[in-house]
Tab-separated table of C-alpha atoms and ligand atoms in Angstrom:
chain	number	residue	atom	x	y	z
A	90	UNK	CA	77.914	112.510	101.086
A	91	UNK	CA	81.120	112.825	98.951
A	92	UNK	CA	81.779	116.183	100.130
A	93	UNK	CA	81.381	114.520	104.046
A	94	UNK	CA	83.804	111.601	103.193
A	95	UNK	CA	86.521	114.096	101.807
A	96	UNK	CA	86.561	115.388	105.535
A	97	UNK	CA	88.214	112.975	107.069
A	98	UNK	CA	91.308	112.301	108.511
A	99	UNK	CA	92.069	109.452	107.023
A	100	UNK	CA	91.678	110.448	103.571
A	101	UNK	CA	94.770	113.706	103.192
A	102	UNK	CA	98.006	112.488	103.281
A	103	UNK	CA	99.863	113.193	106.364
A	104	UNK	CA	101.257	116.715	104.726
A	105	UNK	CA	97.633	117.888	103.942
A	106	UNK	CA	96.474	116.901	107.514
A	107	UNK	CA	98.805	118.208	109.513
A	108	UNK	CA	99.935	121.342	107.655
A	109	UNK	CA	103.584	122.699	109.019
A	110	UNK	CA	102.189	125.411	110.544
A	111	UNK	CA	99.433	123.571	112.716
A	112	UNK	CA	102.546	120.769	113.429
A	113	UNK	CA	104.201	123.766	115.032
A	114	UNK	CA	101.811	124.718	117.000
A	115	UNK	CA	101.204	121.407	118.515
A	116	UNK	CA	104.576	121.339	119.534
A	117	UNK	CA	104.366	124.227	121.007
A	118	UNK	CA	101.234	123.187	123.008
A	119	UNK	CA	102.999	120.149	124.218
A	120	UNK	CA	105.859	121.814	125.222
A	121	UNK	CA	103.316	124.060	127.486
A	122	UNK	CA	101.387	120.882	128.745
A	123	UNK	CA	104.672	118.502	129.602
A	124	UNK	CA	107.503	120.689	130.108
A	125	UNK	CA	109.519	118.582	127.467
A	126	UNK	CA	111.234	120.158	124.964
A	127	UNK	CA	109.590	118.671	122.078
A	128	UNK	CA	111.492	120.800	119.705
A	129	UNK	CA	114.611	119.481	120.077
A	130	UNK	CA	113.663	116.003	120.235
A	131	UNK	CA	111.641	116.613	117.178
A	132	UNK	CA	114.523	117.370	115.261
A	133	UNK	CA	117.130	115.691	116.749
A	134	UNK	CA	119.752	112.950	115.224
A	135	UNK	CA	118.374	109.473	116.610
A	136	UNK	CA	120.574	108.204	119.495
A	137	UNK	CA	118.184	105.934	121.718
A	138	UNK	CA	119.879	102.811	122.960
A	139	UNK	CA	117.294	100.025	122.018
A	140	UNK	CA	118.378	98.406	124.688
A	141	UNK	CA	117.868	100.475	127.664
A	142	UNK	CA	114.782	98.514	128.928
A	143	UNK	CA	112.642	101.621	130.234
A	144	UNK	CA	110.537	103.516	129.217
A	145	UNK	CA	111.025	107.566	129.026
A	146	UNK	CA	108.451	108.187	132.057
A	147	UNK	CA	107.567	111.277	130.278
A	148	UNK	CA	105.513	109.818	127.881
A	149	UNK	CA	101.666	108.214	128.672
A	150	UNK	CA	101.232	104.891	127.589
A	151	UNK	CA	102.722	102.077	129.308
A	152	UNK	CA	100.940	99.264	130.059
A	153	UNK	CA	99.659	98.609	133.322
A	154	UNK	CA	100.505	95.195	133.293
A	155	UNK	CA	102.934	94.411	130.619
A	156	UNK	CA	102.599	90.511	129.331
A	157	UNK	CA	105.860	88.764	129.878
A	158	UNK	CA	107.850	91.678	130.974
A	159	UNK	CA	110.666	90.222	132.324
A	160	UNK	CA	111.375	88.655	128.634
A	161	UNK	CA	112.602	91.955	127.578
A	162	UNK	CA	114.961	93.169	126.091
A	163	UNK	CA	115.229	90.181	123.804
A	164	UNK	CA	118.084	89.409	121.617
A	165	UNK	CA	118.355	91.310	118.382
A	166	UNK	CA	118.368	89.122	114.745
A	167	UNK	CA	121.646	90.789	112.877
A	168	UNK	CA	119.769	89.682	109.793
A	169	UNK	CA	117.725	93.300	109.273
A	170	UNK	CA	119.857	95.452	108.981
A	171	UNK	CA	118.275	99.061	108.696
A	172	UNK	CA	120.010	101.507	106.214
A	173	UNK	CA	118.885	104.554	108.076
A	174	UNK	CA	119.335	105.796	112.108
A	175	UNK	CA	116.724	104.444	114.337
A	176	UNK	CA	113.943	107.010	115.097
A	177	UNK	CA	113.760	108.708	118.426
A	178	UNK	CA	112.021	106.518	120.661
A	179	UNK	CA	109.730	109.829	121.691
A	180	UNK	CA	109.109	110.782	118.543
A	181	UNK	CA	107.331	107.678	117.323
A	182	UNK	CA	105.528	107.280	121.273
A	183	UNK	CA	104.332	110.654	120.178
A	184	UNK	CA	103.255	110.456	116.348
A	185	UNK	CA	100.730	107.206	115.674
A	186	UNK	CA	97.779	106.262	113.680
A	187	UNK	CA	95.529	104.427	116.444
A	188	UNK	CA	92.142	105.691	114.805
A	189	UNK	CA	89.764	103.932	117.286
A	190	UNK	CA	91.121	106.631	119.383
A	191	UNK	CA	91.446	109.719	117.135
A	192	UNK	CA	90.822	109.472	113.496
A	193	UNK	CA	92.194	113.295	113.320
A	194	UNK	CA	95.524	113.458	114.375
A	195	UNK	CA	98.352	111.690	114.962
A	196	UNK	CA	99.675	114.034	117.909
A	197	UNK	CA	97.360	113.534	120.396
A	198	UNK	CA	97.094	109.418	120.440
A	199	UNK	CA	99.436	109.444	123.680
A	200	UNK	CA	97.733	111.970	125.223
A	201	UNK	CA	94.286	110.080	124.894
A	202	UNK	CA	95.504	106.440	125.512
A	203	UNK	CA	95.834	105.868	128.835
A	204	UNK	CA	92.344	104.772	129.670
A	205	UNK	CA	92.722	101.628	127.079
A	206	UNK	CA	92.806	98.301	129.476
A	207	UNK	CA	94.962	96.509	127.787
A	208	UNK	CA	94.779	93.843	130.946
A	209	UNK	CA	93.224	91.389	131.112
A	210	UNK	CA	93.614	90.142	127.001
A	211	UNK	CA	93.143	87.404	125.247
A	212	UNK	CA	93.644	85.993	121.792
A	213	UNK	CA	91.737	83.932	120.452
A	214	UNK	CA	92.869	81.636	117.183
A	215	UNK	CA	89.725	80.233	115.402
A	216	UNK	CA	88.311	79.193	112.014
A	217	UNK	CA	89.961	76.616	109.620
A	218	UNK	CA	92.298	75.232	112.069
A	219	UNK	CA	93.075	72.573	114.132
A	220	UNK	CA	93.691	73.890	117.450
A	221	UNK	CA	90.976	76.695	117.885
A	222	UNK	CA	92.812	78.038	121.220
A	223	UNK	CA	91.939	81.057	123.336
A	224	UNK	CA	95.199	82.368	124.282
A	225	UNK	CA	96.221	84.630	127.237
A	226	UNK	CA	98.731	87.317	126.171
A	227	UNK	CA	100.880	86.268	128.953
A	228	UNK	CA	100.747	82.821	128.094
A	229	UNK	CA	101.082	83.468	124.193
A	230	UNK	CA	104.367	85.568	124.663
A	231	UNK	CA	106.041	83.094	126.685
A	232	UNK	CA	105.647	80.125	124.698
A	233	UNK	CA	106.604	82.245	121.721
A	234	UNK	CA	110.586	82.394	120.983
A	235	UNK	CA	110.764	86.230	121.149
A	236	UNK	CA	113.522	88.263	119.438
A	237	UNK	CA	114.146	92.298	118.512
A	238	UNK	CA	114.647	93.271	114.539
A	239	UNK	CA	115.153	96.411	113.249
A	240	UNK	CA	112.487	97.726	110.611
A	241	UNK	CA	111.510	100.717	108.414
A	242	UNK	CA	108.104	101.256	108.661
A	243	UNK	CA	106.388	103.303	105.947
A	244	UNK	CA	103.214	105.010	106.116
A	245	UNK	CA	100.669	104.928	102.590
A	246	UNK	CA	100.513	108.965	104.131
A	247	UNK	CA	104.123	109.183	102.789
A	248	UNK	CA	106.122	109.209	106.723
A	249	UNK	CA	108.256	106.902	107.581
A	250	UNK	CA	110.198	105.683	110.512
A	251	UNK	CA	112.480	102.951	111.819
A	252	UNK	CA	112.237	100.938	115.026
A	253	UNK	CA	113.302	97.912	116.946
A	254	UNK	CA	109.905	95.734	117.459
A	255	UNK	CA	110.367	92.585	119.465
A	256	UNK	CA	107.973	90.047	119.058
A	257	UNK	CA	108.254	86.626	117.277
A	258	UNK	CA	107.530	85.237	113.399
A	259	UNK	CA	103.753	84.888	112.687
A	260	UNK	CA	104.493	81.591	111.217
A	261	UNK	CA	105.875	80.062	114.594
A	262	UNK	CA	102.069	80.400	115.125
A	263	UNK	CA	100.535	79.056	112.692
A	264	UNK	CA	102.708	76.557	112.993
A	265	UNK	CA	101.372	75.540	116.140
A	266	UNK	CA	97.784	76.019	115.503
A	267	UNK	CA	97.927	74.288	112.631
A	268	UNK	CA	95.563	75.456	109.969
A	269	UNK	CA	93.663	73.394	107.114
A	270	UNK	CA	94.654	73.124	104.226
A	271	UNK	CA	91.512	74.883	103.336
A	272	UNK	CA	92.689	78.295	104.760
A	273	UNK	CA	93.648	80.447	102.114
A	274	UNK	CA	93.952	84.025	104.091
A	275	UNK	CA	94.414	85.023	107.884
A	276	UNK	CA	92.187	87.593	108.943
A	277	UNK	CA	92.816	89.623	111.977
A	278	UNK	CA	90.515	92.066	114.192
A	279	UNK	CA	91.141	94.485	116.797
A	280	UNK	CA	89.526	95.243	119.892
A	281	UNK	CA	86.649	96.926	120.062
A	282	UNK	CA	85.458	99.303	123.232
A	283	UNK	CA	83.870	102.308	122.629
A	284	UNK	CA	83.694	103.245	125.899
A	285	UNK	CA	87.601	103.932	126.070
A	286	UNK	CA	88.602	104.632	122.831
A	287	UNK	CA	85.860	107.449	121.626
A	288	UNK	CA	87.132	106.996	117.805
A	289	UNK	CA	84.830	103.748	117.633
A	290	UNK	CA	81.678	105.992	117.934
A	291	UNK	CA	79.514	106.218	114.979
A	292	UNK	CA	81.077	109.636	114.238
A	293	UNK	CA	83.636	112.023	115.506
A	294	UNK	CA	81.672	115.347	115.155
A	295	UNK	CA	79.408	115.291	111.875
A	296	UNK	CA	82.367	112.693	110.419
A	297	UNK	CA	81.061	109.248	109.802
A	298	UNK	CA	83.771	106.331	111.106
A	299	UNK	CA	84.544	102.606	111.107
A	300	UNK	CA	83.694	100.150	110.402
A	301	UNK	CA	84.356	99.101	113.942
A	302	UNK	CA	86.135	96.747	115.228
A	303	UNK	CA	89.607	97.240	112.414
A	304	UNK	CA	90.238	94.080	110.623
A	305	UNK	CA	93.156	93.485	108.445
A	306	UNK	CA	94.030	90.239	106.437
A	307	UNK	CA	97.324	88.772	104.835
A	308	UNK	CA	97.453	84.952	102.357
A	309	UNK	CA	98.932	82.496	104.055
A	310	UNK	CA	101.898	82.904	102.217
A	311	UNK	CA	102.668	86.507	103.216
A	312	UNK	CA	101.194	85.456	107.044
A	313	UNK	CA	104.423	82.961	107.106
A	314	UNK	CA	106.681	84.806	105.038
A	315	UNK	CA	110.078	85.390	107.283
A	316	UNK	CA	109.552	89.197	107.747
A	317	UNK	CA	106.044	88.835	109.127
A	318	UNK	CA	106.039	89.711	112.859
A	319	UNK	CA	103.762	89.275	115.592
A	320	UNK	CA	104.986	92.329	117.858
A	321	UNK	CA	104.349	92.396	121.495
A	322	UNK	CA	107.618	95.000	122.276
A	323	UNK	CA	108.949	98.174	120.927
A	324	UNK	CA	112.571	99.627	121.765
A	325	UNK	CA	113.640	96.649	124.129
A	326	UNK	CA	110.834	96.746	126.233
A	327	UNK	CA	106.740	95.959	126.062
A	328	UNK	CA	104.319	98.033	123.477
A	329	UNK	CA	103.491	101.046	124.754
A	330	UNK	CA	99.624	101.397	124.203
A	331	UNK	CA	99.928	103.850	121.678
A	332	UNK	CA	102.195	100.990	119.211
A	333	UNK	CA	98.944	98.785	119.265
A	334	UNK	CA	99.693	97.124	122.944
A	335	UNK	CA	99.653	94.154	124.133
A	336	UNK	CA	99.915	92.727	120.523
A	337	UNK	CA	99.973	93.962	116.905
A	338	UNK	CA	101.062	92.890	113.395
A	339	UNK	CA	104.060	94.305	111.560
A	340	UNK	CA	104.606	93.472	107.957
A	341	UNK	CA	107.255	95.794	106.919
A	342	UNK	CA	106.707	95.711	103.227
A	343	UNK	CA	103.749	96.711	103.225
A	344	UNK	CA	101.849	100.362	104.078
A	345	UNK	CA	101.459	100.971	107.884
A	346	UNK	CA	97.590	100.117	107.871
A	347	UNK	CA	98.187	96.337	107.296
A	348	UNK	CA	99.965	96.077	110.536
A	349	UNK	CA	96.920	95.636	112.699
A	350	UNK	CA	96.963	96.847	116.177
A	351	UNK	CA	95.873	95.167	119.679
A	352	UNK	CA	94.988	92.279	117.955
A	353	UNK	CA	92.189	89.898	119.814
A	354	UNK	CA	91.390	87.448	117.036
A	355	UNK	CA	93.018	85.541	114.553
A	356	UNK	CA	91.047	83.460	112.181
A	357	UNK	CA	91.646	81.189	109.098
A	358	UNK	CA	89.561	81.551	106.206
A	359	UNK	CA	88.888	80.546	102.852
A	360	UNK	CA	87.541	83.756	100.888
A	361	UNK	CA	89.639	87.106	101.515
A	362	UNK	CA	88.176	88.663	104.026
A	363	UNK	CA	86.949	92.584	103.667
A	364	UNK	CA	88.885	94.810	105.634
A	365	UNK	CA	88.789	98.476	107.696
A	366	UNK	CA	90.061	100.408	104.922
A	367	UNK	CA	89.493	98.665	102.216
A	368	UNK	CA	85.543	98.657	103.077
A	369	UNK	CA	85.240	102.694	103.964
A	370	UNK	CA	87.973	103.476	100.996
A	371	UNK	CA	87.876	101.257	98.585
A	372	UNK	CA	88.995	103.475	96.507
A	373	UNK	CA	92.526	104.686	97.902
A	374	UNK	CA	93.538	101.478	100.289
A	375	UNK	CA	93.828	98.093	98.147
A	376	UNK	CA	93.995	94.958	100.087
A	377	UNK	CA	97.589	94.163	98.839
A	378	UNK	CA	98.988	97.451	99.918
A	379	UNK	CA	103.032	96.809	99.110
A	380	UNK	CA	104.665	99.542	99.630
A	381	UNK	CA	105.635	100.440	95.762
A	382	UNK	CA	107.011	104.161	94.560
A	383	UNK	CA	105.701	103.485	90.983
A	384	UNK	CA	101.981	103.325	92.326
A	385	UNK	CA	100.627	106.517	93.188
A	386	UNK	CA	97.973	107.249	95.842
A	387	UNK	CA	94.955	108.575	94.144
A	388	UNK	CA	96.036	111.959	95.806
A	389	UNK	CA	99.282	111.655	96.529
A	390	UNK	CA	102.563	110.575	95.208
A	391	UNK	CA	104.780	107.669	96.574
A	392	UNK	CA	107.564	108.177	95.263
A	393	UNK	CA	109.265	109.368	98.323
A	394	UNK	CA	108.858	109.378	102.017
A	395	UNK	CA	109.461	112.058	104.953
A	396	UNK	CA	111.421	110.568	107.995
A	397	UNK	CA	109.784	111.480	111.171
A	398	UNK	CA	111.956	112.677	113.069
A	399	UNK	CA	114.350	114.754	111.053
A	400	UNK	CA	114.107	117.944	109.700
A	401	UNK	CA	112.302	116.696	107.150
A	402	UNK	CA	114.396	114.349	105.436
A	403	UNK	CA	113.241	112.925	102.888
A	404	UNK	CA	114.316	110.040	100.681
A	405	UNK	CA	113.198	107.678	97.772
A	406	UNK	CA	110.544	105.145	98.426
A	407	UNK	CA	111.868	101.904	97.872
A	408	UNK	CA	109.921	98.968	96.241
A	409	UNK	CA	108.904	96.529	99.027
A	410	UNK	CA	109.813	98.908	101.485
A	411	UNK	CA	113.829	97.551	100.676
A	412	UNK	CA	112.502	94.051	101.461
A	413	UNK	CA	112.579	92.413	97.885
A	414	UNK	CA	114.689	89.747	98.933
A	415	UNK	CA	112.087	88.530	101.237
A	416	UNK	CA	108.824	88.947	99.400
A	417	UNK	CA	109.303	89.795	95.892
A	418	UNK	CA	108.576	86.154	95.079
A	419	UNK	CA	105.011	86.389	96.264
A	420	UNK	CA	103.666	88.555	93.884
A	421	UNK	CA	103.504	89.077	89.870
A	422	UNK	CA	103.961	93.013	89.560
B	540	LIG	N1	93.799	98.856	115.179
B	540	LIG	C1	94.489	99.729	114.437
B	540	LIG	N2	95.666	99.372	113.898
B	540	LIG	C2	96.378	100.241	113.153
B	540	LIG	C3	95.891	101.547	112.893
B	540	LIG	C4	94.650	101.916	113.481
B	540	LIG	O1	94.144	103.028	113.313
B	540	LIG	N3	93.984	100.988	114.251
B	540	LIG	N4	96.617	102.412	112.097
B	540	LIG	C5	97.565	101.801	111.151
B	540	LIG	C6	98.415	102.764	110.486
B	540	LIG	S1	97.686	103.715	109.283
B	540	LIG	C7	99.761	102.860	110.733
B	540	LIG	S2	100.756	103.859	109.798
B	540	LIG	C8	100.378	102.124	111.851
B	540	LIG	C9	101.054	103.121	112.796
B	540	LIG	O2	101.750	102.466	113.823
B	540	LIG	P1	102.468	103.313	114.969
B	540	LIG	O3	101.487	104.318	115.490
B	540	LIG	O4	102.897	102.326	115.993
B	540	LIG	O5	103.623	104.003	114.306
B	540	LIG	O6	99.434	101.364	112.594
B	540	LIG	C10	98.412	100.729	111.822
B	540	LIG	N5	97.597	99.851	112.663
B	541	LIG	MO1	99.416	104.552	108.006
């Protein structure tokens, strides 16, 4: 049983998963397969324009029929500053965690995405709240005030990256919803269609997975803090699939695995919910999850991070993420 659980994917860090050599070769594949030349864009010094509005047509993944498209690109908020370039908009369309579709590799999410309907979607807001409302993306988008910020975004596997998400403040939500007074966290669950996304069977090979659908929670305090995001757009224009489309989470102090993707429920409760990781790893994945260099992995160090992207830059993990300011209030340690 142990030896089983040590299998799989999710529990190496990203360096033990995808050793360098095996990384190589998948870029080589992919160069056979597209005809890109992966290489260079793997290594290559950031210089997307977040603004251009398109999508690079070489990569799988856009949505079929993008919610609110013609909101995009959205206005940037000068108040996040990054302190790094912004990564290559290919290399992050082509490097993701999406587990319901491959819980093995992070290489081939793009490849195996474009099946996913994310058309026709709704949200639906529920539990101990005033307005229980069943929202349609489109809808939910629109009435939302929708701007672009530029955040790191670290992995708990020890990669990191930085992007412009659009998408608006969770708390202009909850705002509107209005929960109870009773609500203590906000728990939040993905879609869940096996059919599409082959991850969500019982197990990939002999390897057990789920639990199925992914939920992830935040307290009502970090669900309104200012950095947390509801994200319905990445590099000026709508998610591509493979970012978590039509809508995902992004709290940027946090690891990776809070920020939930294609969310279709939101729901106010009173206890803290149990999560995806935190119910198959207890172990490894706490439910706080800050991002914290002084707090090792139970395999792993985080003391420092690799940009994707570069030729393996790497630099020092900071505490928060380098969002203190924001949400160092919230918590003790
Ligand atoms: N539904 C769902 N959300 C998810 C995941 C997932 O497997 N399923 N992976 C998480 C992890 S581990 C990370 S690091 C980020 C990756 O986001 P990206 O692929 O857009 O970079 O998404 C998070 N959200
Ligand atoms: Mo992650």
């Amino acid at each position: 049983m142990v030896m089983i659980k040590r299998l799989r994917g999710w529990e190496v860090p990203e360096s033990e998963a995808t050793p360098e050599s095996i990384y190589y070769n998948r870029r080589q594949i992919l160069k056979g397969v597209t005809g890109l030349t992966i290489g260079s864009m793997i290594v290559s010094t950031p210089t997307h324009d977040a603004h251009s509005n398109e999508t690079d047509p070489l990569i799988t993944g856009k949505q079929e029929h993008p919610p609110a498209a013609n909101q995009y690109p959205a206005t940037r908020n000068p108040l996040f500053a990054l302190d790094r370039p912004i990564t290559n908009e290919r290399v992050a369309a082509t490097f993701n965690n999406f587990y319901e579709f491959d819980g093995t590799s992070k290489t081939t999410i793009w490849k195996l995405i474009e099946h996913f309907k994310t058309h026709p979607w709704r949200v639906k807001v529920g539990g101990l709240v005033k307005q229980h409302t069943i929202y349609d993306i489109d809808d939910l988008i629109r009435r939302m005030p929708i701007e672009e910020r530029l955040y790191r975004l670290r992995c708990v596997e020890a990669w990191a990256m930085a992007v412009p998400w659009t998408g608006f403040p969770m708390k202009k939500l909850i705002d509107l919803v209005q929960p109870l007074s009773s609500a203590k966290f906000v728990k939040m669950t993905s879609f869940m269609d096996p059919d599409n996304a082959l991850g969500q069977k019982p197990y990939f090979g002999l390897i057990p997975s789920g639990p199925w659908p992914y939920t992830e929670s935040l307290s009502m305090e970090e669900a309104t803090n200012e950095l947390t995001m509801l994200v319905s757009g990445i590099y000026g224009h709508p998610l591509l699939k493979q970012h978590g489309a039509p809508i995902r989470l992004i709290a940027p102090w946090k690891y990776g695995f809070k920020s939930i993707k294609s969310i279709v429920s939101i729901e106010f409760v009173k206890e803290q919910p149990s999560t995806f990781w935190n119910t198959s790893m207890p172990h490894e994945y706490d439910l706080i999850a800050n991002v914290n260099p002084a707090i090792s992995h139970r395999r792993w160090s985080q003391s420092s991070e690799r940009i994707i992207g570069t030729n393996d830059e790497r630099r020092p993990t900071m505490l928060y993420n380098g969002y203190e300011r924001w949400v160092s209030h919230l918590y003790t340690t």
